PDB file of C-alpha atoms in Angstrom:
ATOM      1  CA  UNK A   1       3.473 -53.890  20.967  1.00  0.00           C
ATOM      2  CA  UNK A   2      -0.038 -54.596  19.464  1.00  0.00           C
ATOM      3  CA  UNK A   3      -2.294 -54.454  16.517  1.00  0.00           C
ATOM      4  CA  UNK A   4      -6.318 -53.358  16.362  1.00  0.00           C
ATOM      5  CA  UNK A   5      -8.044 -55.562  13.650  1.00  0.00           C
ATOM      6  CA  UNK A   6     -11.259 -55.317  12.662  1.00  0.00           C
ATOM      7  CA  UNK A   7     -11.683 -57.278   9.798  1.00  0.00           C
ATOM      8  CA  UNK A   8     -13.471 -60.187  11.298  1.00  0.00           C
ATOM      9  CA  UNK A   9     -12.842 -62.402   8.271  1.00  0.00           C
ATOM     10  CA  UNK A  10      -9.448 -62.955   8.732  1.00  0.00           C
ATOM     11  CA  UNK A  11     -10.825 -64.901  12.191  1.00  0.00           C
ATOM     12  CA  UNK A  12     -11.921 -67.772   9.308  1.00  0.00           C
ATOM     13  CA  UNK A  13      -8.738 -67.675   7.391  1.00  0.00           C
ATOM     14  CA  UNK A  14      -6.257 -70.317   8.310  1.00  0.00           C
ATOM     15  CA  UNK A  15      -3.552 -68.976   5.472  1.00  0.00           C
ATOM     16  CA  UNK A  16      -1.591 -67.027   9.119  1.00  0.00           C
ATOM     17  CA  UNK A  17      -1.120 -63.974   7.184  1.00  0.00           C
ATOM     18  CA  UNK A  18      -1.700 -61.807   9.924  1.00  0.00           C
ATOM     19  CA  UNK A  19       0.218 -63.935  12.347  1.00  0.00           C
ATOM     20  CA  UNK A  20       3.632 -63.750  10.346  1.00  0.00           C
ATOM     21  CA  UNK A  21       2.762 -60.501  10.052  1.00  0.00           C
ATOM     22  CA  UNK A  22       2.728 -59.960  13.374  1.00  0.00           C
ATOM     23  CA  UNK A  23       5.854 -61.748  13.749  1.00  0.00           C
ATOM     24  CA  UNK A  24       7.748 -60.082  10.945  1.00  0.00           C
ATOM     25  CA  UNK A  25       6.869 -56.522  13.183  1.00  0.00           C
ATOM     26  CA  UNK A  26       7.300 -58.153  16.736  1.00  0.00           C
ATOM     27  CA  UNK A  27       3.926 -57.117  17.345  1.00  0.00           C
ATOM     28  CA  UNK A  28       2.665 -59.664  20.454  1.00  0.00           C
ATOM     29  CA  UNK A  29      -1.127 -58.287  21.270  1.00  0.00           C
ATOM     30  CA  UNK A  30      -3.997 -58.722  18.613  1.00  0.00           C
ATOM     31  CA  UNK A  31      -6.957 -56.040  19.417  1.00  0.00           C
ATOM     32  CA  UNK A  32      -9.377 -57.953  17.217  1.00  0.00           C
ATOM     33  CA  UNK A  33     -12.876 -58.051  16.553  1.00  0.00           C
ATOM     34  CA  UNK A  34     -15.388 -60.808  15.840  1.00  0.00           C
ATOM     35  CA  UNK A  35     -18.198 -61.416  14.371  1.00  0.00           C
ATOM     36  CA  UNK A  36     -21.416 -63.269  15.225  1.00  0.00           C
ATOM     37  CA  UNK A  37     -20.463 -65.774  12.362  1.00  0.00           C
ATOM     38  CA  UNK A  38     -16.851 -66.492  14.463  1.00  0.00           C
ATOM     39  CA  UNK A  39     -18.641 -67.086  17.637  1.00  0.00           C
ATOM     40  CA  UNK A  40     -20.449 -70.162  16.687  1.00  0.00           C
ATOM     41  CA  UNK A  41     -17.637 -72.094  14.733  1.00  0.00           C
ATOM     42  CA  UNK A  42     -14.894 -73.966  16.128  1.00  0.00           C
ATOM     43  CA  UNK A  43     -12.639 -71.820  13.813  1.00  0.00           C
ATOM     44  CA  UNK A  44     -12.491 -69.097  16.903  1.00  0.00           C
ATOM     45  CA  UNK A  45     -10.796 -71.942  18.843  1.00  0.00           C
ATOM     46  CA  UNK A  46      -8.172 -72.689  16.592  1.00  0.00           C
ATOM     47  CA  UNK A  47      -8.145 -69.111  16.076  1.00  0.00           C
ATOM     48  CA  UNK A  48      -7.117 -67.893  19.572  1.00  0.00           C
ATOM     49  CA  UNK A  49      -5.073 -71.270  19.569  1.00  0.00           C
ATOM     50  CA  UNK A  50      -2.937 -70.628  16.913  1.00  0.00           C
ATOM     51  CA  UNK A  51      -1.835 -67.043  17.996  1.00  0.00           C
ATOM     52  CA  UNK A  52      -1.356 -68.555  21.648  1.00  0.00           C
ATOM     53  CA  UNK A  53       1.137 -70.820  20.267  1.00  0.00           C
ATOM     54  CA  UNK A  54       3.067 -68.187  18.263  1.00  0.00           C
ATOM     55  CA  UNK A  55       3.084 -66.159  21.766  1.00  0.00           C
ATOM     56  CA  UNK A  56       0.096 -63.438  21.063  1.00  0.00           C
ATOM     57  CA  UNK A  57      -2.245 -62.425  23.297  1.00  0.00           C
ATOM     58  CA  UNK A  58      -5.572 -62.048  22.010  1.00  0.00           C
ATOM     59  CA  UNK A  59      -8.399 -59.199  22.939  1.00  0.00           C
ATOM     60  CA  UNK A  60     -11.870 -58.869  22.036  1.00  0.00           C
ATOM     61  CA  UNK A  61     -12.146 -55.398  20.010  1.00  0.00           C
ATOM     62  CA  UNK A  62     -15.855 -53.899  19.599  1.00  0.00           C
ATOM     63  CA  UNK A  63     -17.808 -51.127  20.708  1.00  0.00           C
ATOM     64  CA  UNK A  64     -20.535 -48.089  19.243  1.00  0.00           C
ATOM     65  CA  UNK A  65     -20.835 -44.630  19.761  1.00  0.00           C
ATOM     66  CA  UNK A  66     -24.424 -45.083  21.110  1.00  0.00           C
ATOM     67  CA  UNK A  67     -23.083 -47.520  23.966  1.00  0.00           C
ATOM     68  CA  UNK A  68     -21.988 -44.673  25.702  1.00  0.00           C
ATOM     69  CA  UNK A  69     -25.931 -43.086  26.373  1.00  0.00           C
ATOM     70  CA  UNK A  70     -26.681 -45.467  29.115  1.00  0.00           C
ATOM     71  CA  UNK A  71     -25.438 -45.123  32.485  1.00  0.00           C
ATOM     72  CA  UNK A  72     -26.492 -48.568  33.235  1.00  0.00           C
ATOM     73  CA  UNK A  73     -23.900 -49.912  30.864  1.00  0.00           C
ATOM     74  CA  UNK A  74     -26.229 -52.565  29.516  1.00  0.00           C
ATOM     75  CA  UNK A  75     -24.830 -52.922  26.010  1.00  0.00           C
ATOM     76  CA  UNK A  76     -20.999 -52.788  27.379  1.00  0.00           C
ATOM     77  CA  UNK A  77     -22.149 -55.673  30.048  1.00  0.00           C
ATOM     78  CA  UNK A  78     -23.363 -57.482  26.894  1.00  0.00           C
ATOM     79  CA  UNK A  79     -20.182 -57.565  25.440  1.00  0.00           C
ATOM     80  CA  UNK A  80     -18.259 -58.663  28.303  1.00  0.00           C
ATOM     81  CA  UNK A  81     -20.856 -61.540  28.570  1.00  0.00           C
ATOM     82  CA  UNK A  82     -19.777 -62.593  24.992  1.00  0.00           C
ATOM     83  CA  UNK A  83     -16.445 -62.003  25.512  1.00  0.00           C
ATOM     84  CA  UNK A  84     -16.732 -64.571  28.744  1.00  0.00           C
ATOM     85  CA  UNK A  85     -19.093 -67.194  25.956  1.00  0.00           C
ATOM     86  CA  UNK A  86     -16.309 -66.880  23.504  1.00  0.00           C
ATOM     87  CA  UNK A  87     -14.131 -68.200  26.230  1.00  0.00           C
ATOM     88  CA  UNK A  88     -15.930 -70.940  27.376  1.00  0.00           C
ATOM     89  CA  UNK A  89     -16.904 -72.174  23.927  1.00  0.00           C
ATOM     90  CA  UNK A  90     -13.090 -71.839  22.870  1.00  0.00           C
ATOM     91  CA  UNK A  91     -12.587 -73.664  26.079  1.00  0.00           C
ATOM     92  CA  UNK A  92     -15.046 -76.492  25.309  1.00  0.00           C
ATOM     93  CA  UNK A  93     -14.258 -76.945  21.535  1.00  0.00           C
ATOM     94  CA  UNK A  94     -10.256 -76.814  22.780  1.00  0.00           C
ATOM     95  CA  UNK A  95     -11.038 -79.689  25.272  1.00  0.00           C
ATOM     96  CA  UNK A  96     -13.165 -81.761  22.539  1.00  0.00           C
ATOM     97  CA  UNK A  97     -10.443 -81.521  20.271  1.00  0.00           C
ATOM     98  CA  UNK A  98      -7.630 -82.031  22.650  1.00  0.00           C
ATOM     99  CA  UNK A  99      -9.687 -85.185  23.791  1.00  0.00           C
ATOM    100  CA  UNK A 100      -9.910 -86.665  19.930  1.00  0.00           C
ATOM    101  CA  UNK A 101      -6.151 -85.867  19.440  1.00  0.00           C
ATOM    102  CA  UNK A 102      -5.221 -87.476  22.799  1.00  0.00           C
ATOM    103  CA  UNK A 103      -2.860 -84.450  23.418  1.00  0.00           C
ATOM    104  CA  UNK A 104      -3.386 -83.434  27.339  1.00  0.00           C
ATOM    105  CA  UNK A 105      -0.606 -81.184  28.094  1.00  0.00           C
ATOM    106  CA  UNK A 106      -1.887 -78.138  26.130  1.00  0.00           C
ATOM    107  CA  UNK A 107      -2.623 -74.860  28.239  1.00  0.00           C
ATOM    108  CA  UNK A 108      -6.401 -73.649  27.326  1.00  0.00           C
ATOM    109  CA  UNK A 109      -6.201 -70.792  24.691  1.00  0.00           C
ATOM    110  CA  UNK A 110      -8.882 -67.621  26.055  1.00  0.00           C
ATOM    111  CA  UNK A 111      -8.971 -64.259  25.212  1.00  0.00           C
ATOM    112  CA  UNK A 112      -7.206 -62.508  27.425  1.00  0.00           C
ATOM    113  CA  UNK A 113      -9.858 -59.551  28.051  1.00  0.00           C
ATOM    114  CA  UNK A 114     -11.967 -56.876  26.026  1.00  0.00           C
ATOM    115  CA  UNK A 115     -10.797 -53.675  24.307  1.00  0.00           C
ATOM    116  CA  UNK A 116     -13.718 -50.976  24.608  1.00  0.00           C
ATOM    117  CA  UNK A 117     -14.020 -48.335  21.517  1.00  0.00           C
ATOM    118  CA  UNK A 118     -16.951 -46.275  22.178  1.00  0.00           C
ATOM    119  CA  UNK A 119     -16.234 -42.942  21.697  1.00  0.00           C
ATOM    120  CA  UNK A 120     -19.323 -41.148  22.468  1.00  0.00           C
ATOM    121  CA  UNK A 121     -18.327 -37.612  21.296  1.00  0.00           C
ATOM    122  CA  UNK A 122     -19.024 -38.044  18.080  1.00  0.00           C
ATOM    123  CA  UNK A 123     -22.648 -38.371  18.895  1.00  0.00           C
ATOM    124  CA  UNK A 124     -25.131 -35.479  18.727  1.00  0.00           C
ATOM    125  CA  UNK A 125     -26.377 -35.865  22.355  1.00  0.00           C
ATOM    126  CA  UNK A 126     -22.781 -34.831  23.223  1.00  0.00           C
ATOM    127  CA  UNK A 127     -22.765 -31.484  21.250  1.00  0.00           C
ATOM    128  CA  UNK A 128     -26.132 -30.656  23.363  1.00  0.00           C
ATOM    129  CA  UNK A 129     -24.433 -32.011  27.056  1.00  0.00           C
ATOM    130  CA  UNK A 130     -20.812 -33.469  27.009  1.00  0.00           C
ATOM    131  CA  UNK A 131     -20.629 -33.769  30.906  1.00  0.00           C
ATOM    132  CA  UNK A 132     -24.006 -35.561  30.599  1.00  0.00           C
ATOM    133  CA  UNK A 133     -22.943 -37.823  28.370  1.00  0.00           C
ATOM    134  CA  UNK A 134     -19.596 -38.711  29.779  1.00  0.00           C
ATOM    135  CA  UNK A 135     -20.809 -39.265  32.847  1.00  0.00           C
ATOM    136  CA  UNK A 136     -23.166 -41.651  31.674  1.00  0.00           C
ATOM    137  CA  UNK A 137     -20.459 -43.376  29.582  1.00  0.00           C
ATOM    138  CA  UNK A 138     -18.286 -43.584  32.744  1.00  0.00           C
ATOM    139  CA  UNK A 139     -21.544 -45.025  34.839  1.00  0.00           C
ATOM    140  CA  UNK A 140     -21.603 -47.926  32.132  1.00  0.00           C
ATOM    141  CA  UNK A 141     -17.959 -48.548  31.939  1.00  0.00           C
ATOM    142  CA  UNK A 142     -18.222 -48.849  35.502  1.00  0.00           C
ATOM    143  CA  UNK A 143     -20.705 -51.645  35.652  1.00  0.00           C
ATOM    144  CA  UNK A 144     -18.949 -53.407  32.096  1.00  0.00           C
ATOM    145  CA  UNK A 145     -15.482 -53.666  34.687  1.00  0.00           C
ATOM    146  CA  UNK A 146     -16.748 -54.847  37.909  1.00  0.00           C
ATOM    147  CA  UNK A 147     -18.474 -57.660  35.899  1.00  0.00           C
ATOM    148  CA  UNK A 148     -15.269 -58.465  33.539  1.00  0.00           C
ATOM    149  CA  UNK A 149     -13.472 -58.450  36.729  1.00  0.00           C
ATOM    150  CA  UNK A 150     -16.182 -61.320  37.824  1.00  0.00           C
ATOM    151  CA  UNK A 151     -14.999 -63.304  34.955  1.00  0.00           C
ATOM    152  CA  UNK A 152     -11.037 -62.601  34.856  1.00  0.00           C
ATOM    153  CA  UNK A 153     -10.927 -60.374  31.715  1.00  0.00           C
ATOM    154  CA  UNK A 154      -8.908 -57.518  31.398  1.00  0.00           C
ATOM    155  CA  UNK A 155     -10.423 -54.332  30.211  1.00  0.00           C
ATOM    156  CA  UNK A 156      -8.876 -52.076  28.080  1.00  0.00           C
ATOM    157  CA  UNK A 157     -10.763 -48.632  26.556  1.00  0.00           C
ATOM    158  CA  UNK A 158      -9.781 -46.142  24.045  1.00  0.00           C
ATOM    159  CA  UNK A 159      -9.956 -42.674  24.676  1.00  0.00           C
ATOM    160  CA  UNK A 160      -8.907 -39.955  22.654  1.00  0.00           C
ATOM    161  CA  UNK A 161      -6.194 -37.398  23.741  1.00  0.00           C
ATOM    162  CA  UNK A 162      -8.326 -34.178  23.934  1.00  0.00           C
ATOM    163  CA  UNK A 163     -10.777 -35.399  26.834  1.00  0.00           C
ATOM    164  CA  UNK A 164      -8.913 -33.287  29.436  1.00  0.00           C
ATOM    165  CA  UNK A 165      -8.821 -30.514  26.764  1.00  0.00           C
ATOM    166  CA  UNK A 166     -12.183 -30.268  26.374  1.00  0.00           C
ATOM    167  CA  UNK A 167     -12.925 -30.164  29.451  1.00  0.00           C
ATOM    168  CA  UNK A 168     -13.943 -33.826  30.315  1.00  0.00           C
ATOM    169  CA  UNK A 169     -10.880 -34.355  32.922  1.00  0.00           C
ATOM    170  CA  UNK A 170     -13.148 -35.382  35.992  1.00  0.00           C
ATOM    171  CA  UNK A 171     -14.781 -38.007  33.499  1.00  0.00           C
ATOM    172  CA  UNK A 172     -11.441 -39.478  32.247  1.00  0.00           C
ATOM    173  CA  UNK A 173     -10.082 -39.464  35.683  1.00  0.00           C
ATOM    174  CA  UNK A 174     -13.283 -41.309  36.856  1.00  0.00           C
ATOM    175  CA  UNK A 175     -12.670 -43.988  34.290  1.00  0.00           C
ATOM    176  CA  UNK A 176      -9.413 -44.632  34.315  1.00  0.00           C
ATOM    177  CA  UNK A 177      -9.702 -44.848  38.570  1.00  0.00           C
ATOM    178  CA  UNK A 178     -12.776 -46.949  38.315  1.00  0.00           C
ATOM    179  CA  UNK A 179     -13.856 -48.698  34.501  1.00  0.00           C
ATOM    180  CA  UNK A 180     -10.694 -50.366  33.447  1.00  0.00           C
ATOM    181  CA  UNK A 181      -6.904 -51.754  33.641  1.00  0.00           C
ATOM    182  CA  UNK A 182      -5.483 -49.756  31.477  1.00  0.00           C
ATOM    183  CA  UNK A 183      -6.618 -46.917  28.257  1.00  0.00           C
ATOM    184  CA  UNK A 184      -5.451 -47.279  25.086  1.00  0.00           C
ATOM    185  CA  UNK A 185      -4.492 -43.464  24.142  1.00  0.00           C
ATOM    186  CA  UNK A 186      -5.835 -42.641  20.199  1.00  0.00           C
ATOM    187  CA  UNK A 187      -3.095 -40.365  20.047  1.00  0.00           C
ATOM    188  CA  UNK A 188      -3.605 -38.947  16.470  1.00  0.00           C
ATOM    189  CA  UNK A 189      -1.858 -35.428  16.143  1.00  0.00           C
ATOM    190  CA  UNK A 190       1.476 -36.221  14.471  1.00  0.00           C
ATOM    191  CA  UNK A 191       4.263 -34.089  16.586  1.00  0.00           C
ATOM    192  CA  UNK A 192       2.068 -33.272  19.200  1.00  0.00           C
ATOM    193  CA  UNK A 193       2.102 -37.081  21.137  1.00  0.00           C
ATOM    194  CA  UNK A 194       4.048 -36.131  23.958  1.00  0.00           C
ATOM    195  CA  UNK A 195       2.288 -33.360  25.336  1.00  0.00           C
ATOM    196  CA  UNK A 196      -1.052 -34.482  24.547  1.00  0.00           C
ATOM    197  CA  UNK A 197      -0.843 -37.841  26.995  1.00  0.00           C
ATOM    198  CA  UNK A 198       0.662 -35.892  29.452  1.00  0.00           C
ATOM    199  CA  UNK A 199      -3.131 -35.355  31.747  1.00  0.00           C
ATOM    200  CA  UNK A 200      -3.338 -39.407  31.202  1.00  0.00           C
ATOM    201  CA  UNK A 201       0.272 -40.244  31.913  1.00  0.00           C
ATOM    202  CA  UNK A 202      -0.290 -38.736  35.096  1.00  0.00           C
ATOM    203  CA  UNK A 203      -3.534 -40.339  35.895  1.00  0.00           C
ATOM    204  CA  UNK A 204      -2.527 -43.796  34.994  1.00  0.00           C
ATOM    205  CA  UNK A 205       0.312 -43.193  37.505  1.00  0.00           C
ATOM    206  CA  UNK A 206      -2.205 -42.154  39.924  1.00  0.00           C
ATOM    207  CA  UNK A 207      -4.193 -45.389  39.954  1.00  0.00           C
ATOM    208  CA  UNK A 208      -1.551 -47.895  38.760  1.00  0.00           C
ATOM    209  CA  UNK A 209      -3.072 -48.729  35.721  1.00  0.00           C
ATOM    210  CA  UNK A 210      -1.720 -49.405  32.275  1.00  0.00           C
ATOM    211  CA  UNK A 211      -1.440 -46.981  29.050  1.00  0.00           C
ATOM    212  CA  UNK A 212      -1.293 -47.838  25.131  1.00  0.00           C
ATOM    213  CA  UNK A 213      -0.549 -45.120  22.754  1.00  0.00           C
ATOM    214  CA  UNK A 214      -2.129 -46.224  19.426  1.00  0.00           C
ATOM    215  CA  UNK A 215      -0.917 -44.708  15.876  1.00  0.00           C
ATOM    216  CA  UNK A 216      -2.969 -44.356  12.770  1.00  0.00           C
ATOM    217  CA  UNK A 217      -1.636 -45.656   9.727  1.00  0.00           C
ATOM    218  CA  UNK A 218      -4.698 -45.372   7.620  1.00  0.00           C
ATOM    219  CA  UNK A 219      -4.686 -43.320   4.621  1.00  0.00           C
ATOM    220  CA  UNK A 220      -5.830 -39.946   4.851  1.00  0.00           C
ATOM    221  CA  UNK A 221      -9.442 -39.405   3.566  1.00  0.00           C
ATOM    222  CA  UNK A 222     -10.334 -35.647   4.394  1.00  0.00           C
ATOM    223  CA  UNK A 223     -12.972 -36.703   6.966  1.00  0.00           C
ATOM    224  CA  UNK A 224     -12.673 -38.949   9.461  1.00  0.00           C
ATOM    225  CA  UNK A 225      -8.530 -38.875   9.279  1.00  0.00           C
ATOM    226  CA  UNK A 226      -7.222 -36.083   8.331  1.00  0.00           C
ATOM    227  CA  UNK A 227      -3.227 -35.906   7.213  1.00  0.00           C
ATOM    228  CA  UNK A 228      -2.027 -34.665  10.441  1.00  0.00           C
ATOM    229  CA  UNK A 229      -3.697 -37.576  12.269  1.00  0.00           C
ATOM    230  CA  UNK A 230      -1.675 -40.403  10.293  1.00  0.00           C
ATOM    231  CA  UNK A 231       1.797 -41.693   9.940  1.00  0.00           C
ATOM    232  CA  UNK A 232       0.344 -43.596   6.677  1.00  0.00           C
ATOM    233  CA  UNK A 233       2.170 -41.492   4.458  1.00  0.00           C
ATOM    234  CA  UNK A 234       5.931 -41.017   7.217  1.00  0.00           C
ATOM    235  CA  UNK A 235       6.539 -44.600   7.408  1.00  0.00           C
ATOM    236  CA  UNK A 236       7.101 -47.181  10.190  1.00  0.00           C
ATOM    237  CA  UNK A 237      10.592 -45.791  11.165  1.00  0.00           C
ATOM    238  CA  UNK A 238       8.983 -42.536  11.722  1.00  0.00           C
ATOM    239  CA  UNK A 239       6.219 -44.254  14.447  1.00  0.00           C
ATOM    240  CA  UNK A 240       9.144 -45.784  16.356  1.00  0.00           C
ATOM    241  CA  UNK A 241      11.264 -42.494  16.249  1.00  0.00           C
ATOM    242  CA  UNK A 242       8.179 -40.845  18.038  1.00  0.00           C
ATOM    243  CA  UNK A 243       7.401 -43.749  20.390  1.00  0.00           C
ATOM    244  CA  UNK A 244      10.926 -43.573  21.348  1.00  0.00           C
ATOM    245  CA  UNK A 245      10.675 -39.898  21.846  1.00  0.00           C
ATOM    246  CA  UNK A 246       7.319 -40.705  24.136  1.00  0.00           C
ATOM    247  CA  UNK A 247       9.184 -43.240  25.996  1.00  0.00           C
ATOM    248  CA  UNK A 248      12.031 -40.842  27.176  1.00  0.00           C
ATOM    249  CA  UNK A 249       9.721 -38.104  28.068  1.00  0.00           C
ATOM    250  CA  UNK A 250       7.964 -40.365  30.475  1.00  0.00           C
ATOM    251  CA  UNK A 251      10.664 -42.319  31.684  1.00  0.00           C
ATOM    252  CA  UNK A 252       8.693 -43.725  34.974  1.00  0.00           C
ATOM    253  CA  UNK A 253       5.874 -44.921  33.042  1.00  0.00           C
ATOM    254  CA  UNK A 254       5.478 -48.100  30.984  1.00  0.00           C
ATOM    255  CA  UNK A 255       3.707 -47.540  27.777  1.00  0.00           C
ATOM    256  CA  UNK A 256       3.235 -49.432  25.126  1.00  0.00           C
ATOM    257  CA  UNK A 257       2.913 -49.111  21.401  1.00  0.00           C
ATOM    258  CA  UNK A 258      -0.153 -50.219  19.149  1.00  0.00           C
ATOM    259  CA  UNK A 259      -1.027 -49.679  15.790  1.00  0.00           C
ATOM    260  CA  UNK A 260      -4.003 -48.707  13.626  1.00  0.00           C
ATOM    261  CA  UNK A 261      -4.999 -51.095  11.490  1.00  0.00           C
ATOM    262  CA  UNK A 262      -4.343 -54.453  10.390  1.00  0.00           C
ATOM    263  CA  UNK A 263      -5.347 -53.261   6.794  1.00  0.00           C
ATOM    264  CA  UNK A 264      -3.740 -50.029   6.973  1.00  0.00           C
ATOM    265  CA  UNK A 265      -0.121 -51.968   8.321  1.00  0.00           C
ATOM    266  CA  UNK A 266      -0.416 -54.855   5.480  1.00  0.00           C
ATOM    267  CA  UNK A 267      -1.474 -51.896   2.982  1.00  0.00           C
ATOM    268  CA  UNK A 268       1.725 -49.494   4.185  1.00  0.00           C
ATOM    269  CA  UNK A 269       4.340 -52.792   3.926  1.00  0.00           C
ATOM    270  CA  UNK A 270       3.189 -53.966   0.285  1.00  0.00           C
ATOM    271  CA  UNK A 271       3.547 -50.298  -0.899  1.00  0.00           C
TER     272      UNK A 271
END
């Protein structure tokens, strides 16, 4: 099961808050993202280090709305390129450090890949042209995978549930097929999870690729989340009931669980 984070500070802090939390919820995958400030310091090393050696996998989280306008995919090719940096300068400040401590046996701590959040529908280009839009999303993702794949890191994107709804099914088919291992599902309509992955759990099938239903725990704030879109105010126990519920409905298909947010999950287990 994983975790999206995207407060970037907590890359700096060496207190392991979010590690034992982590642990505490046997969450193993960190979606995280990082900051220009986390890139340069050796603190990303022992960062990524750290969670290797309590047994989490850690993924580079980022992505903008606007990403999705060109077809060429330069800004998604961007972050892969950082995503690859990040690995060699964790690499080289691992080996430095390793070197000085005269311990040789250690494996190399990397990010394991890149977790794409885009979503370009909220933009006002798609309102005038969806199909337009998605296809030039898909275009980019395409050219963002075949160069991860260059470097050995995974690629993960979120999509939300309704693309087939709205009529985007060619597009999502199209990406899943050709811009990524596996889509991480925002599947935010309380009661409704099952049949609303059922397009993707089908199309993931299809290509042999992997699928992450994500659950919002953020508190509901009348815009952006609304109540139905968040388990913030049902509890933990009520996420795993439904996952549980998702998992026997698609019996044939491995998917896995992650949760939305760091902040939201610390926030829901003080209260």
């Amino acid at each position: 099961a994983g975790l999206f984070s995207w407060s970037a500070e907590v890359v700096n802090k060496t207190d392991g808050k979010l590690f034992s939390l982590m642990k505490q919820e046997k969450l193993n995958v960190l979606y995280q993202s990082f900051s220009d400030k986390n890139s340069r310091q050796e603190q990303m090393s022992i960062f990524v280090e750290t969670a290797m050696e309590e047994g989490i996998k850690v993924y580079h989280l980022t992505g903008d709305p606007s990403w999705g306008t060109d077809p060429k995919g330069e800004r998604l090719c961007q972050a892969v390129e950082e995503a690859n940096a990040y690995n060699r300068r964790i690499k080289r400040k691992f080996l430095e450090r390793r070197e000085k401590d005269g311990q040789r046996w250690k494996e190399i701590p990397q990010l394991a890949g890149i977790v794409f959040d885009v979503e370009p529908y909220i933009l006002k280009e798609w309102d005038k042209d969806p199909e337009k839009v998605m296809n030039s999303f898909v275009s980019g993702m395409k050219a963002a995978y075949a160069l991860a794949q260059d470097y050995g890191l995974e690629v993960i994107v979120c999509v939300p549930w309704h693309y087939d709804q709205n009529g985007q099914q060619g597009g999502l088919e199209e990406l899943i097929k050709s811009g990524c291992d596996s889509i991480a599902v925002m599947n935010y309509y309380r009661g409704s999870e099952i049949k609303n992955i059922a397009t993707e759990v089908e199309l993931v099938k299809k290509y042999c690729k992997g699928l992450i239903t994500i659950y919002e725990l953020q508190e509901a704030d009348g815009r952006g989340v609304r109540e139905i879109n968040t388990y913030a105010g049902c509890g933990l126990d009520a996420v795993k009931k439904n996952y549980d519920g998702v998992r026997e409905a698609y019996p044939e298909q491995r998917i896995s669980l992650a949760y939305h947010d760091y902040r939201a999950l610390k926030g829901m287990l003080e209260r």
